[in-house]
CSV table of C-alpha atoms in Angstrom, one decimal:
chain,number,residue,atom,x,y,z
A,1,MET,CA,0.0,0.0,0.0
A,2,THR,CA,1.4,3.4,-0.9
A,3,THR,CA,0.7,6.6,1.0
A,4,ALA,CA,-0.1,9.6,-1.1
A,5,THR,CA,0.0,13.1,-0.1
A,6,PRO,CA,-3.6,14.2,0.3
A,7,LYS,CA,-5.5,16.2,-2.3
A,8,ILE,CA,-4.5,19.4,-0.6
A,9,ALA,CA,-1.2,19.2,-2.5
A,10,GLN,CA,-3.2,19.7,-5.7
A,11,ILE,CA,-4.8,22.8,-4.3
A,12,ALA,CA,-1.5,24.1,-2.8
A,13,THR,CA,0.4,23.7,-6.1
A,14,SER,CA,-2.2,25.3,-8.3
A,15,THR,CA,-2.1,28.9,-9.3
A,16,SER,CA,-4.7,29.8,-6.7
A,17,LEU,CA,-3.8,30.9,-3.3
A,18,PRO,CA,-3.5,28.2,-0.6
A,19,LYS,CA,-6.4,27.8,1.7
A,20,TRP,CA,-7.4,25.9,4.9
A,21,GLU,CA,-8.7,22.4,4.1
A,22,PRO,CA,-10.2,19.7,6.3
A,23,ALA,CA,-7.5,17.2,7.3
A,24,THR,CA,-6.4,14.8,10.0
A,25,TRP,CA,-3.2,14.9,12.0
A,26,GLU,CA,-2.0,11.9,9.9
A,27,ASP,CA,-2.5,14.1,6.7
A,28,TYR,CA,-0.3,16.7,8.3
A,29,LEU,CA,2.4,14.2,9.2
A,30,ARG,CA,2.5,12.9,5.6
A,31,TYR,CA,3.2,16.5,4.4
A,32,ARG,CA,5.8,17.1,7.2
A,33,ASP,CA,7.6,13.8,6.5
A,34,ASP,CA,7.4,13.9,2.7
A,35,PRO,CA,11.1,14.1,1.5
A,36,THR,CA,10.0,15.2,-2.0
A,37,LEU,CA,8.4,18.5,-0.7
A,38,GLU,CA,10.8,21.4,-0.4
A,39,LYS,CA,10.0,24.9,0.8
A,40,VAL,CA,6.7,24.1,2.4
A,41,ARG,CA,5.2,25.7,5.4
A,42,LEU,CA,2.5,23.8,7.3
A,43,PHE,CA,-0.2,24.9,9.7
A,44,PHE,CA,-2.6,22.6,11.4
A,45,ASN,CA,-5.4,23.5,13.8
A,46,GLN,CA,-8.6,21.8,14.8
A,47,ASN,CA,-8.6,19.3,11.9
A,48,TYR,CA,-7.8,21.9,9.3
A,49,LEU,CA,-4.5,22.0,7.3
A,50,PHE,CA,-2.9,25.0,5.5
A,51,VAL,CA,-0.1,24.2,3.1
A,52,ASP,CA,2.0,27.1,1.9
A,53,MET,CA,4.3,25.8,-0.9
A,54,GLY,CA,7.0,27.5,-2.8
A,55,ASN,CA,9.8,30.0,-2.2
A,56,GLU,CA,9.2,33.2,-0.4
A,57,GLY,CA,8.9,36.3,-2.6
A,58,ILE,CA,11.3,39.3,-2.6
A,59,ASN,CA,9.0,41.5,-0.5
A,60,HIS,CA,8.3,38.7,2.0
A,61,ALA,CA,12.1,37.9,2.3
A,62,SER,CA,13.2,41.5,2.7
A,63,ILE,CA,10.7,42.3,5.4
A,64,ALA,CA,11.4,39.1,7.3
A,65,ARG,CA,15.2,39.9,7.3
A,66,LEU,CA,14.5,43.5,8.2
A,67,PHE,CA,12.6,42.4,11.3
A,68,ALA,CA,15.4,40.0,12.2
A,69,MET,CA,17.8,43.0,12.1
A,70,LEU,CA,15.3,45.1,14.2
A,71,PHE,CA,15.4,42.4,16.9
A,72,TYR,CA,19.2,42.3,16.8
A,73,ILE,CA,19.4,46.1,17.3
A,74,TRP,CA,16.7,46.1,20.0
A,75,PHE,CA,18.4,43.4,22.1
A,76,THR,CA,21.8,45.0,21.6
A,77,CYS,CA,20.4,48.2,23.0
A,78,PHE,CA,18.8,46.3,25.9
A,79,PRO,CA,21.3,43.6,26.8
A,80,GLU,CA,19.5,42.8,30.1
A,81,GLN,CA,16.9,41.1,27.9
A,82,THR,CA,18.2,37.9,26.3
A,83,ALA,CA,16.5,36.6,23.2
A,84,SER,CA,16.8,33.8,20.7
A,85,ASP,CA,15.3,34.2,17.1
A,86,LEU,CA,14.6,30.7,15.9
A,87,GLY,CA,13.5,31.9,12.4
A,88,GLY,CA,10.8,29.8,10.8
A,89,VAL,CA,11.1,26.7,12.9
A,90,LEU,CA,8.1,24.3,13.0
A,91,LEU,CA,6.2,24.3,16.3
A,92,GLU,CA,4.1,21.3,17.1
A,93,LYS,CA,1.6,20.4,19.8
A,94,PRO,CA,1.2,16.7,18.7
A,95,ASN,CA,-2.2,15.6,17.5
A,96,THR,CA,-3.8,19.0,17.8
A,97,GLN,CA,-1.7,21.9,16.3
A,98,ALA,CA,1.3,22.8,14.3
A,99,ALA,CA,2.6,26.0,12.9
A,100,SER,CA,5.5,27.4,10.8
A,101,PRO,CA,5.7,31.1,11.8
A,102,ASP,CA,8.0,33.4,9.7
A,103,ILE,CA,9.6,34.6,13.0
A,104,VAL,CA,9.8,32.8,16.3
A,105,LEU,CA,11.2,34.8,19.2
A,106,TYR,CA,12.0,33.4,22.7
A,107,ILE,CA,12.8,35.9,25.5
A,108,GLY,CA,14.8,34.8,28.6
A,109,GLU,CA,15.3,31.2,29.8
A,110,GLY,CA,13.7,28.0,28.6
A,111,VAL,CA,14.7,28.3,24.9
A,112,PRO,CA,14.4,24.9,23.1
A,113,GLN,CA,17.7,23.1,22.5
A,114,TRP,CA,18.2,20.4,19.9
A,115,LYS,CA,19.8,17.2,21.0
A,116,PRO,CA,21.1,14.4,18.7
A,117,GLY,CA,18.4,11.9,17.9
A,118,GLU,CA,15.6,14.3,18.5
A,119,SER,CA,13.3,15.7,15.7
A,120,ARG,CA,14.1,19.1,14.3
A,121,TYR,CA,10.7,20.4,15.3
A,122,ILE,CA,9.8,22.1,18.6
A,123,ASN,CA,7.5,19.9,20.6
A,124,LEU,CA,5.4,22.2,22.7
A,125,ASN,CA,4.5,19.4,25.1
A,126,GLN,CA,8.3,19.5,26.0
A,127,TRP,CA,9.1,23.1,25.6
A,128,ARG,CA,7.4,26.4,26.4
A,129,VAL,CA,5.7,28.4,23.7
A,130,PRO,CA,7.6,31.3,22.2
A,131,ASP,CA,7.1,34.8,23.6
A,132,LEU,CA,6.4,36.3,20.2
A,133,VAL,CA,5.6,34.9,16.7
A,134,CYS,CA,5.3,37.0,13.5
A,135,GLU,CA,3.8,36.3,10.1
A,136,VAL,CA,4.8,38.4,7.1
A,137,GLY,CA,1.6,38.9,5.2
A,138,ASP,CA,2.3,39.4,1.5
A,139,THR,CA,-0.1,36.9,-0.1
A,140,THR,CA,-1.6,35.3,3.1
A,141,LEU,CA,-2.8,38.4,5.0
A,142,SER,CA,-6.4,37.3,5.4
A,143,SER,CA,-5.3,33.9,6.8
A,144,ASP,CA,-2.7,35.6,9.0
A,145,LEU,CA,-5.4,37.8,10.6
A,146,ASP,CA,-8.0,35.0,10.9
A,147,GLU,CA,-7.2,31.3,11.0
A,148,GLN,CA,-3.5,31.7,12.0
A,149,LYS,CA,-4.4,34.2,14.7
A,150,LYS,CA,-6.8,31.6,16.1
A,151,LEU,CA,-4.1,28.9,15.8
A,152,TYR,CA,-1.5,31.0,17.8
A,153,ALA,CA,-4.1,31.8,20.4
A,154,ASN,CA,-4.9,28.1,20.8
A,155,LEU,CA,-1.2,27.4,21.3
A,156,GLY,CA,-1.1,30.1,24.0
A,157,VAL,CA,1.5,32.4,22.3
A,158,PRO,CA,1.5,35.6,24.4
A,159,GLU,CA,2.1,38.0,21.5
A,160,TYR,CA,1.5,37.8,17.8
A,161,TRP,CA,2.4,40.2,15.0
A,162,VAL,CA,1.1,40.3,11.5
A,163,ILE,CA,3.3,42.4,9.2
A,164,ASP,CA,1.2,43.7,6.3
A,165,VAL,CA,3.7,44.1,3.5
A,166,ARG,CA,1.4,45.9,1.0
A,167,GLY,CA,-0.4,48.0,3.6
A,168,LYS,CA,3.0,48.9,5.3
A,169,ARG,CA,1.6,48.4,8.8
A,170,VAL,CA,2.0,46.0,11.7
A,171,PHE,CA,-0.9,44.5,13.6
A,172,ALA,CA,0.2,43.5,17.1
A,173,PHE,CA,-2.0,41.3,19.3
A,174,ARG,CA,-1.7,40.4,23.0
A,175,LEU,CA,-3.2,37.2,24.4
A,176,GLN,CA,-6.0,37.8,26.9
A,177,SER,CA,-7.1,35.7,29.8
A,178,ASP,CA,-10.1,34.4,27.8
A,179,GLY,CA,-7.7,32.9,25.3
A,180,THR,CA,-8.3,35.4,22.5
A,181,TYR,CA,-6.1,38.1,21.0
A,182,LYS,CA,-6.7,41.8,21.4
A,183,LEU,CA,-4.9,44.6,19.4
A,184,CYS,CA,-2.1,46.3,21.4
A,185,THR,CA,-0.2,49.5,20.8
A,186,GLU,CA,2.9,48.5,22.8
A,187,SER,CA,4.9,45.3,22.8
A,188,VAL,CA,5.2,43.2,25.9
A,189,ALA,CA,7.9,40.9,24.5
A,190,LEU,CA,10.1,43.9,23.5
A,191,LYS,CA,9.3,45.8,26.6
A,192,GLY,CA,8.1,49.3,25.9
A,193,LEU,CA,8.4,49.2,22.1
A,194,PRO,CA,5.6,51.2,20.5
A,195,ILE,CA,4.1,49.2,17.6
A,196,SER,CA,3.8,52.4,15.6
A,197,PHE,CA,7.6,52.5,15.3
A,198,LEU,CA,7.7,49.3,13.4
A,199,TYR,CA,6.7,50.5,9.9
């Protein structure tokens, strides 16, 4: 018996934009473990899967690198805060959620460490959630502000930014006690940083 990557691959590789599709955790694992798929970002939440295939565009890449530089400058100016930028590492809460944020930022202690023999993914049953995740919204802005926002809230990520490349703005959200995000004007992860300074 052969295992085929689910029909979502046909949708994700077509000329239309990717979208969330009904799927199982096993479907997600087939994508994650498929050695023939390169440059794929995966998101799984409440039995829905989002597959973003292909290389990042020029705008997306330049903005993501710009924000990485911003974090470097910020933490150079405030050395009492330690931080680790883990780029676009895959976060997993096995059987329920998975995400491939554009930017993953851990502040302080408890940063995931890879050990030989372990998977290259961050298992959120073993490690704490990041303090901040960011999505660079070039072609996926509507999903970044809807389904992916719900996904990161379900994971318990305290702060979530959506960088709107075309609109030249940043939406910053802080997790509330009821498990939902609310827009904020100042970062908690980068203490005291006004969000209005970001674009």
